[in-house]
């Protein structure tokens, strides 16, 4: 899995397509169960994931964790701190952990997250926990590619207000007020629960639970683990797997095309950009039509 991820992490579109063509036949019938954990920087996502991963392993699952790290736009360097913060579980043979520097896409998620998840299939794991830094749009995008979305919020951070404004409280399956050892957690959980309850009719019965967790209280993660199981069972009964698969494929292909368009635009000579947008657009379409796997990289 590590090799597959390395291959896809920095791959061009052509290389990604080549990898996918080679592995398409080996795709398992049963996809990994995908748990997305998102929230503001420093919300405690990595800490929470390490606790959660241990619980999932206790259930008998083989768990992969992939943290999509924000790449600093200034340094282009990625802050690869997650490894360290997950030290508690990094020796467990049933947990695979990998940090991947993200290249930001228009939707805030790394532009190749869908391809990375695709590459994680077929390696004898049961589920994957994906850590992404929420920047608003990212939460909506993660919705498209994972099964269960866990939104991690901080007490007294104004996170809840911000999230409500952005409509983010509409998209998570499970809300976690983390660092509940800090003041304000109870109050905040109440506010969110009031909003979450209103969703019940719209969402066809799933009332998103609002949990409080703290790294200082090991038991607090049991409720999160159970909430994930409950959501998984709910989904299995309610959600059309074919429809989900098609929506994911659509998102993935959309990403491949926009990345390819970006590659081509970047490679375009300066003077070609002196043409009208329409001419450039048409030239780009012609180039897109010649498949990138034909060796024009
Ligand atoms: N008080 C308190 N601190 C916590 C808790 N969980 C994590 N922290 C601390 O919060 C800081 C950030 O934790 P991380 O788990 O790295 O948070 P993160 O959301 O993964 O951070 P990024 O990946 O950088 O966005 C660390 O210093 C943790 O020790 C908690 O439950 N209570
Ligand atoms: Mg982290």
mmCIF file of C-alpha atoms and ligand atoms in Angstrom:
data_model
loop_
_atom_site.group_PDB
_atom_site.id
_atom_site.type_symbol
_atom_site.label_atom_id
_atom_site.label_comp_id
_atom_site.label_asym_id
_atom_site.label_seq_id
_atom_site.Cartn_x
_atom_site.Cartn_y
_atom_site.Cartn_z
ATOM 1 C CA UNK A 1 0.000 0.000 0.000
ATOM 2 C CA UNK A 2 2.884 2.276 0.814
ATOM 3 C CA UNK A 3 4.352 1.781 -2.642
ATOM 4 C CA UNK A 4 1.001 2.344 -4.331
ATOM 5 C CA UNK A 5 0.489 5.577 -2.398
ATOM 6 C CA UNK A 6 3.980 6.823 -3.186
ATOM 7 C CA UNK A 7 3.389 6.140 -6.813
ATOM 8 C CA UNK A 8 0.144 8.070 -6.922
ATOM 9 C CA UNK A 9 1.028 10.857 -4.485
ATOM 10 C CA UNK A 10 3.209 12.842 -6.854
ATOM 11 C CA UNK A 11 2.050 11.342 -10.120
ATOM 12 C CA UNK A 12 1.099 13.244 -13.219
ATOM 13 C CA UNK A 13 -2.324 12.470 -14.633
ATOM 14 C CA UNK A 14 -0.700 10.178 -17.203
ATOM 15 C CA UNK A 15 1.088 8.223 -14.486
ATOM 16 C CA UNK A 16 -2.067 8.035 -12.399
ATOM 17 C CA UNK A 17 -4.069 6.649 -15.307
ATOM 18 C CA UNK A 18 -1.346 4.121 -16.043
ATOM 19 C CA UNK A 19 -1.384 2.958 -12.430
ATOM 20 C CA UNK A 20 -5.149 2.670 -12.473
ATOM 21 C CA UNK A 21 -5.148 0.721 -15.725
ATOM 22 C CA UNK A 22 -2.658 -1.750 -14.250
ATOM 23 C CA UNK A 23 -4.691 -2.247 -11.109
ATOM 24 C CA UNK A 24 -8.263 -2.052 -12.363
ATOM 25 C CA UNK A 25 -8.547 -5.829 -12.740
ATOM 26 C CA UNK A 26 -7.403 -6.431 -9.165
ATOM 27 C CA UNK A 27 -10.096 -4.215 -7.669
ATOM 28 C CA UNK A 28 -11.856 -5.984 -4.813
ATOM 29 C CA UNK A 29 -15.656 -6.294 -4.821
ATOM 30 C CA UNK A 30 -15.819 -4.804 -1.366
ATOM 31 C CA UNK A 31 -14.317 -1.336 -1.065
ATOM 32 C CA UNK A 32 -12.600 -0.173 2.102
ATOM 33 C CA UNK A 33 -14.944 1.509 4.507
ATOM 34 C CA UNK A 34 -13.941 5.156 4.367
ATOM 35 C CA UNK A 35 -14.104 7.359 7.434
ATOM 36 C CA UNK A 36 -13.292 11.030 6.889
ATOM 37 C CA UNK A 37 -12.129 13.118 9.837
ATOM 38 C CA UNK A 38 -12.080 16.817 9.140
ATOM 39 C CA UNK A 39 -11.823 20.043 11.118
ATOM 40 C CA UNK A 40 -9.787 23.177 11.618
ATOM 41 C CA UNK A 41 -5.990 23.026 12.011
ATOM 42 C CA UNK A 42 -5.049 21.902 15.506
ATOM 43 C CA UNK A 43 -8.546 20.654 16.373
ATOM 44 C CA UNK A 44 -6.990 17.422 17.572
ATOM 45 C CA UNK A 45 -7.797 15.289 14.547
ATOM 46 C CA UNK A 46 -4.575 13.239 14.549
ATOM 47 C CA UNK A 47 -4.773 12.577 18.267
ATOM 48 C CA UNK A 48 -8.407 11.540 17.921
ATOM 49 C CA UNK A 49 -7.654 9.307 14.943
ATOM 50 C CA UNK A 50 -4.915 7.439 16.791
ATOM 51 C CA UNK A 51 -7.362 6.678 19.610
ATOM 52 C CA UNK A 52 -10.087 5.764 17.187
ATOM 53 C CA UNK A 53 -7.798 3.533 15.120
ATOM 54 C CA UNK A 54 -6.908 1.518 18.237
ATOM 55 C CA UNK A 55 -10.597 0.972 18.918
ATOM 56 C CA UNK A 56 -11.241 -0.101 15.348
ATOM 57 C CA UNK A 57 -8.365 -2.593 15.574
ATOM 58 C CA UNK A 58 -9.813 -3.979 18.781
ATOM 59 C CA UNK A 59 -12.936 -4.706 16.749
ATOM 60 C CA UNK A 60 -10.784 -6.845 14.481
ATOM 61 C CA UNK A 61 -10.403 -4.370 11.641
ATOM 62 C CA UNK A 62 -7.190 -3.720 9.769
ATOM 63 C CA UNK A 63 -7.014 0.027 9.565
ATOM 64 C CA UNK A 64 -5.197 2.359 7.224
ATOM 65 C CA UNK A 65 -4.819 6.006 8.183
ATOM 66 C CA UNK A 66 -3.940 8.596 5.622
ATOM 67 C CA UNK A 67 -3.436 12.199 6.622
ATOM 68 C CA UNK A 68 -3.625 14.696 3.806
ATOM 69 C CA UNK A 69 -1.290 17.398 5.051
ATOM 70 C CA UNK A 70 -1.710 20.966 4.040
ATOM 71 C CA UNK A 71 1.141 22.160 1.910
ATOM 72 C CA UNK A 72 2.213 25.594 2.913
ATOM 73 C CA UNK A 73 1.690 27.885 -0.049
ATOM 74 C CA UNK A 74 4.719 29.895 1.089
ATOM 75 C CA UNK A 75 7.317 27.187 1.457
ATOM 76 C CA UNK A 76 5.682 24.485 -0.669
ATOM 77 C CA UNK A 77 6.798 22.258 2.161
ATOM 78 C CA UNK A 78 4.374 20.039 3.944
ATOM 79 C CA UNK A 79 4.002 19.976 7.679
ATOM 80 C CA UNK A 80 4.565 16.307 8.305
ATOM 81 C CA UNK A 81 3.808 16.293 11.996
ATOM 82 C CA UNK A 82 1.084 13.700 11.989
ATOM 83 C CA UNK A 83 3.397 10.757 12.125
ATOM 84 C CA UNK A 84 4.776 11.946 15.410
ATOM 85 C CA UNK A 85 1.421 12.622 16.963
ATOM 86 C CA UNK A 86 0.279 9.127 16.079
ATOM 87 C CA UNK A 87 3.299 7.506 17.685
ATOM 88 C CA UNK A 88 1.083 5.763 20.184
ATOM 89 C CA UNK A 89 -0.214 3.460 17.466
ATOM 90 C CA UNK A 90 2.498 3.571 14.843
ATOM 91 C CA UNK A 91 4.006 0.261 15.972
ATOM 92 C CA UNK A 92 0.744 -1.656 15.702
ATOM 93 C CA UNK A 93 1.003 -4.057 12.724
ATOM 94 C CA UNK A 94 -2.733 -3.739 12.118
ATOM 95 C CA UNK A 95 -2.526 0.004 11.589
ATOM 96 C CA UNK A 96 -0.932 1.563 8.562
ATOM 97 C CA UNK A 97 -0.193 5.291 8.829
ATOM 98 C CA UNK A 98 0.898 7.618 6.117
ATOM 99 C CA UNK A 99 1.090 11.388 5.783
ATOM 100 C CA UNK A 100 0.810 12.764 2.293
ATOM 101 C CA UNK A 101 1.537 16.344 1.340
ATOM 102 C CA UNK A 102 -1.456 17.761 -0.414
ATOM 103 C CA UNK A 103 -1.584 19.829 -3.490
ATOM 104 C CA UNK A 104 -4.516 22.090 -2.946
ATOM 105 C CA UNK A 105 -7.316 21.899 -5.403
ATOM 106 C CA UNK A 106 -10.058 24.448 -5.987
ATOM 107 C CA UNK A 107 -12.288 22.609 -3.553
ATOM 108 C CA UNK A 108 -9.780 22.694 -0.702
ATOM 109 C CA UNK A 109 -9.165 18.979 -0.730
ATOM 110 C CA UNK A 110 -5.923 17.660 -2.192
ATOM 111 C CA UNK A 111 -6.560 17.350 -5.890
ATOM 112 C CA UNK A 112 -5.592 13.673 -5.890
ATOM 113 C CA UNK A 113 -7.313 12.449 -2.731
ATOM 114 C CA UNK A 114 -9.785 10.404 -4.772
ATOM 115 C CA UNK A 115 -6.912 8.715 -6.620
ATOM 116 C CA UNK A 116 -5.068 8.041 -3.367
ATOM 117 C CA UNK A 117 -8.125 6.345 -1.902
ATOM 118 C CA UNK A 118 -8.527 4.368 -5.097
ATOM 119 C CA UNK A 119 -4.909 3.198 -4.779
ATOM 120 C CA UNK A 120 -5.562 1.985 -1.236
ATOM 121 C CA UNK A 121 -8.029 -0.660 -2.383
ATOM 122 C CA UNK A 122 -6.947 -4.262 -2.685
ATOM 123 C CA UNK A 123 -4.247 -4.273 -0.011
ATOM 124 C CA UNK A 124 -5.979 -6.405 2.570
ATOM 125 C CA UNK A 125 -7.213 -3.575 4.787
ATOM 126 C CA UNK A 126 -10.799 -3.206 5.951
ATOM 127 C CA UNK A 127 -11.131 0.496 6.424
ATOM 128 C CA UNK A 128 -9.364 3.767 5.932
ATOM 129 C CA UNK A 129 -9.490 6.864 8.099
ATOM 130 C CA UNK A 130 -8.712 10.006 6.122
ATOM 131 C CA UNK A 131 -7.590 13.148 7.931
ATOM 132 C CA UNK A 132 -8.181 16.380 6.052
ATOM 133 C CA UNK A 133 -7.920 19.953 7.232
ATOM 134 C CA UNK A 134 -11.283 21.575 6.854
ATOM 135 C CA UNK A 135 -11.258 24.849 5.042
ATOM 136 C CA UNK A 136 -14.945 25.073 4.318
ATOM 137 C CA UNK A 137 -15.152 23.657 0.829
ATOM 138 C CA UNK A 138 -13.009 20.690 1.811
ATOM 139 C CA UNK A 139 -15.788 19.381 3.986
ATOM 140 C CA UNK A 140 -18.191 19.282 1.082
ATOM 141 C CA UNK A 141 -15.678 17.511 -1.103
ATOM 142 C CA UNK A 142 -14.798 14.888 1.457
ATOM 143 C CA UNK A 143 -18.510 14.112 1.574
ATOM 144 C CA UNK A 144 -18.280 12.845 -2.003
ATOM 145 C CA UNK A 145 -15.529 10.333 -1.365
ATOM 146 C CA UNK A 146 -15.983 8.908 2.119
ATOM 147 C CA UNK A 147 -18.766 6.922 3.773
ATOM 148 C CA UNK A 148 -18.833 8.544 7.180
ATOM 149 C CA UNK A 149 -17.831 12.159 7.803
ATOM 150 C CA UNK A 150 -16.684 13.107 11.303
ATOM 151 C CA UNK A 151 -16.431 16.865 11.882
ATOM 152 C CA UNK A 152 -14.103 17.803 14.736
ATOM 153 C CA UNK A 153 -14.833 21.122 16.443
ATOM 154 C CA UNK A 154 -13.213 22.949 19.324
ATOM 155 C CA UNK A 155 -15.087 24.393 22.280
ATOM 156 C CA UNK A 156 -15.171 28.182 22.509
ATOM 157 C CA UNK A 157 -13.346 28.603 19.255
ATOM 158 C CA UNK A 158 -16.253 30.070 17.365
ATOM 159 C CA UNK A 159 -16.008 26.921 15.250
ATOM 160 C CA UNK A 160 -19.681 26.128 15.694
ATOM 161 C CA UNK A 161 -20.809 29.588 14.656
ATOM 162 C CA UNK A 162 -18.510 29.534 11.660
ATOM 163 C CA UNK A 163 -19.617 26.062 10.723
ATOM 164 C CA UNK A 164 -23.290 26.964 10.965
ATOM 165 C CA UNK A 165 -22.767 30.019 8.806
ATOM 166 C CA UNK A 166 -21.004 28.015 6.168
ATOM 167 C CA UNK A 167 -23.742 25.404 6.283
ATOM 168 C CA UNK A 168 -21.141 22.857 7.312
ATOM 169 C CA UNK A 169 -23.325 21.465 10.017
ATOM 170 C CA UNK A 170 -25.450 20.125 7.210
ATOM 171 C CA UNK A 171 -22.830 17.774 5.904
ATOM 172 C CA UNK A 172 -21.275 15.803 8.743
ATOM 173 C CA UNK A 173 -22.598 12.455 9.934
ATOM 174 C CA UNK A 174 -21.037 12.727 13.363
ATOM 175 C CA UNK A 175 -20.055 15.882 15.267
ATOM 176 C CA UNK A 176 -17.295 15.786 17.782
ATOM 177 C CA UNK A 177 -16.612 18.570 20.224
ATOM 178 C CA UNK A 178 -13.018 17.648 20.930
ATOM 179 C CA UNK A 179 -10.765 18.760 23.788
ATOM 180 C CA UNK A 180 -13.827 18.483 25.986
ATOM 181 C CA UNK A 181 -11.515 18.935 28.948
ATOM 182 C CA UNK A 182 -11.503 22.615 28.011
ATOM 183 C CA UNK A 183 -14.341 24.899 29.134
ATOM 184 C CA UNK A 184 -17.377 25.436 26.931
ATOM 185 C CA UNK A 185 -17.650 21.946 25.459
ATOM 186 C CA UNK A 186 -21.005 21.121 27.002
ATOM 187 C CA UNK A 187 -22.590 24.362 25.867
ATOM 188 C CA UNK A 188 -21.277 24.014 22.382
ATOM 189 C CA UNK A 189 -22.397 20.397 22.059
ATOM 190 C CA UNK A 190 -25.903 21.531 23.041
ATOM 191 C CA UNK A 191 -25.944 24.225 20.348
ATOM 192 C CA UNK A 192 -24.865 21.822 17.676
ATOM 193 C CA UNK A 193 -27.293 19.126 18.773
ATOM 194 C CA UNK A 194 -30.146 21.618 18.419
ATOM 195 C CA UNK A 195 -29.117 22.215 14.808
ATOM 196 C CA UNK A 196 -28.419 18.570 14.056
ATOM 197 C CA UNK A 197 -31.852 17.469 15.283
ATOM 198 C CA UNK A 198 -33.498 19.597 12.641
ATOM 199 C CA UNK A 199 -31.871 17.479 9.979
ATOM 200 C CA UNK A 200 -33.608 14.250 10.892
ATOM 201 C CA UNK A 201 -36.509 14.599 8.411
ATOM 202 C CA UNK A 202 -34.350 15.726 5.525
ATOM 203 C CA UNK A 203 -31.789 12.997 5.955
ATOM 204 C CA UNK A 204 -34.252 10.144 6.103
ATOM 205 C CA UNK A 205 -33.774 9.231 9.701
ATOM 206 C CA UNK A 206 -30.098 9.684 10.507
ATOM 207 C CA UNK A 207 -29.795 12.104 13.381
ATOM 208 C CA UNK A 208 -26.117 13.053 13.556
ATOM 209 C CA UNK A 209 -24.890 12.433 17.086
ATOM 210 C CA UNK A 210 -22.964 15.159 18.856
ATOM 211 C CA UNK A 211 -20.174 13.679 20.953
ATOM 212 C CA UNK A 212 -17.591 15.075 23.293
ATOM 213 C CA UNK A 213 -14.108 13.620 23.288
ATOM 214 C CA UNK A 214 -10.903 14.340 25.099
ATOM 215 C CA UNK A 215 -7.485 12.785 24.851
ATOM 216 C CA UNK A 216 -7.520 12.795 28.653
ATOM 217 C CA UNK A 217 -10.516 10.483 28.758
ATOM 218 C CA UNK A 218 -9.855 7.226 26.897
ATOM 219 C CA UNK A 219 -13.475 6.131 27.257
ATOM 220 C CA UNK A 220 -14.755 9.132 25.344
ATOM 221 C CA UNK A 221 -13.552 7.530 22.109
ATOM 222 C CA UNK A 222 -15.695 4.432 22.625
ATOM 223 C CA UNK A 223 -18.806 6.496 21.869
ATOM 224 C CA UNK A 224 -17.223 7.754 18.662
ATOM 225 C CA UNK A 225 -16.326 4.224 17.609
ATOM 226 C CA UNK A 226 -19.902 3.118 18.276
ATOM 227 C CA UNK A 227 -21.389 6.087 16.449
ATOM 228 C CA UNK A 228 -19.353 5.147 13.384
ATOM 229 C CA UNK A 229 -20.654 1.586 13.559
ATOM 230 C CA UNK A 230 -24.214 2.890 13.871
ATOM 231 C CA UNK A 231 -23.795 5.154 10.872
ATOM 232 C CA UNK A 232 -22.280 2.369 8.871
ATOM 233 C CA UNK A 233 -25.238 0.116 9.602
ATOM 234 C CA UNK A 234 -27.654 2.924 8.745
ATOM 235 C CA UNK A 235 -25.902 3.516 5.437
ATOM 236 C CA UNK A 236 -25.891 -0.136 4.532
ATOM 237 C CA UNK A 237 -29.636 -0.215 4.853
ATOM 238 C CA UNK A 238 -30.350 3.145 3.199
ATOM 239 C CA UNK A 239 -27.750 4.061 0.672
ATOM 240 C CA UNK A 240 -27.603 2.732 -2.867
ATOM 241 C CA UNK A 241 -24.055 1.393 -3.315
ATOM 242 C CA UNK A 242 -24.146 1.702 -7.115
ATOM 243 C CA UNK A 243 -25.161 5.319 -6.881
ATOM 244 C CA UNK A 244 -22.350 6.041 -4.419
ATOM 245 C CA UNK A 245 -19.790 4.323 -6.616
ATOM 246 C CA UNK A 246 -20.901 6.285 -9.677
ATOM 247 C CA UNK A 247 -20.837 9.590 -7.828
ATOM 248 C CA UNK A 248 -17.286 8.830 -6.673
ATOM 249 C CA UNK A 249 -16.158 7.901 -10.139
ATOM 250 C CA UNK A 250 -17.640 11.146 -11.414
ATOM 251 C CA UNK A 251 -15.745 13.149 -8.780
ATOM 252 C CA UNK A 252 -12.526 11.291 -9.520
ATOM 253 C CA UNK A 253 -12.726 11.780 -13.276
ATOM 254 C CA UNK A 254 -13.613 15.432 -12.824
ATOM 255 C CA UNK A 255 -10.427 15.771 -10.756
ATOM 256 C CA UNK A 256 -8.325 14.009 -13.382
ATOM 257 C CA UNK A 257 -9.612 16.257 -16.126
ATOM 258 C CA UNK A 258 -9.094 19.484 -14.208
ATOM 259 C CA UNK A 259 -5.587 18.415 -13.198
ATOM 260 C CA UNK A 260 -4.802 17.521 -16.789
ATOM 261 C CA UNK A 261 -6.122 20.895 -17.949
ATOM 262 C CA UNK A 262 -3.900 22.540 -15.340
ATOM 263 C CA UNK A 263 -0.861 20.579 -16.545
ATOM 264 C CA UNK A 264 -1.520 21.652 -20.109
ATOM 265 C CA UNK A 265 -2.090 25.284 -19.191
ATOM 266 C CA UNK A 266 1.145 25.347 -17.224
ATOM 267 C CA UNK A 267 3.036 23.864 -20.154
ATOM 268 C CA UNK A 268 1.583 26.396 -22.564
ATOM 269 C CA UNK A 269 4.070 28.823 -24.075
ATOM 270 C CA UNK A 270 3.749 32.448 -22.987
ATOM 271 C CA UNK A 271 2.825 33.758 -26.417
ATOM 272 C CA UNK A 272 0.077 31.161 -26.769
ATOM 273 C CA UNK A 273 -1.576 32.856 -23.822
ATOM 274 C CA UNK A 274 -1.822 36.063 -25.849
ATOM 275 C CA UNK A 275 -4.742 34.549 -27.728
ATOM 276 C CA UNK A 276 -8.377 35.010 -26.751
ATOM 277 C CA UNK A 277 -9.746 32.828 -23.947
ATOM 278 C CA UNK A 278 -11.915 31.055 -26.485
ATOM 279 C CA UNK A 279 -8.947 30.187 -28.699
ATOM 280 C CA UNK A 280 -6.937 28.980 -25.731
ATOM 281 C CA UNK A 281 -9.909 26.964 -24.527
ATOM 282 C CA UNK A 282 -10.299 25.303 -27.894
ATOM 283 C CA UNK A 283 -6.582 24.578 -28.165
ATOM 284 C CA UNK A 284 -6.720 23.063 -24.703
ATOM 285 C CA UNK A 285 -9.679 20.874 -25.641
ATOM 286 C CA UNK A 286 -7.777 19.544 -28.635
ATOM 287 C CA UNK A 287 -4.819 18.696 -26.423
ATOM 288 C CA UNK A 288 -7.074 17.083 -23.826
ATOM 289 C CA UNK A 289 -8.555 14.923 -26.553
ATOM 290 C CA UNK A 290 -5.172 13.361 -27.248
ATOM 291 C CA UNK A 291 -4.974 10.994 -24.298
ATOM 292 C CA UNK A 292 -2.100 11.737 -21.907
ATOM 293 C CA UNK A 293 -1.207 8.044 -21.589
ATOM 294 C CA UNK A 294 -0.066 8.025 -25.204
ATOM 295 C CA UNK A 295 3.339 9.117 -24.085
ATOM 296 C CA UNK A 296 3.184 12.847 -24.700
ATOM 297 C CA UNK A 297 4.370 13.591 -21.165
HETATM 298 N N1 LIG B 1 -6.460 19.745 25.984
HETATM 299 C C1 LIG B 1 -6.471 18.901 24.952
HETATM 300 N N2 LIG B 1 -5.525 18.987 24.009
HETATM 301 C C2 LIG B 1 -5.562 18.133 22.972
HETATM 302 C C3 LIG B 1 -6.571 17.123 22.860
HETATM 303 N N3 LIG B 1 -6.363 16.419 21.728
HETATM 304 C C4 LIG B 1 -5.260 16.951 21.138
HETATM 305 N N4 LIG B 1 -4.772 17.974 21.884
HETATM 306 C C5 LIG B 1 -3.604 18.795 21.570
HETATM 307 O O1 LIG B 1 -3.910 19.650 20.488
HETATM 308 C C6 LIG B 1 -2.778 19.817 19.639
HETATM 309 C C7 LIG B 1 -3.130 19.468 18.215
HETATM 310 O O2 LIG B 1 -3.435 18.096 18.154
HETATM 311 P P1 LIG B 1 -3.422 17.286 16.787
HETATM 312 O O3 LIG B 1 -3.988 15.946 17.080
HETATM 313 O O4 LIG B 1 -2.109 17.328 16.155
HETATM 314 O O5 LIG B 1 -4.442 18.161 15.945
HETATM 315 P P2 LIG B 1 -4.741 18.115 14.373
HETATM 316 O O6 LIG B 1 -6.156 18.566 14.210
HETATM 317 O O7 LIG B 1 -4.382 16.799 13.809
HETATM 318 O O8 LIG B 1 -3.745 19.218 13.847
HETATM 319 P P3 LIG B 1 -3.333 19.506 12.326
HETATM 320 O O9 LIG B 1 -3.137 18.182 11.639
HETATM 321 O O10 LIG B 1 -2.063 20.286 12.453
HETATM 322 O O11 LIG B 1 -4.451 20.313 11.729
HETATM 323 C C8 LIG B 1 -1.677 18.956 20.221
HETATM 324 O O12 LIG B 1 -0.840 19.753 20.984
HETATM 325 C C9 LIG B 1 -2.422 17.968 21.080
HETATM 326 O O13 LIG B 1 -1.655 17.490 22.153
HETATM 327 C C10 LIG B 1 -7.552 17.049 23.907
HETATM 328 O O14 LIG B 1 -8.470 16.239 23.893
HETATM 329 N N5 LIG B 1 -7.459 17.962 24.909
HETATM 330 MG MG1 LIG B 2 -3.160 16.330 12.157
#
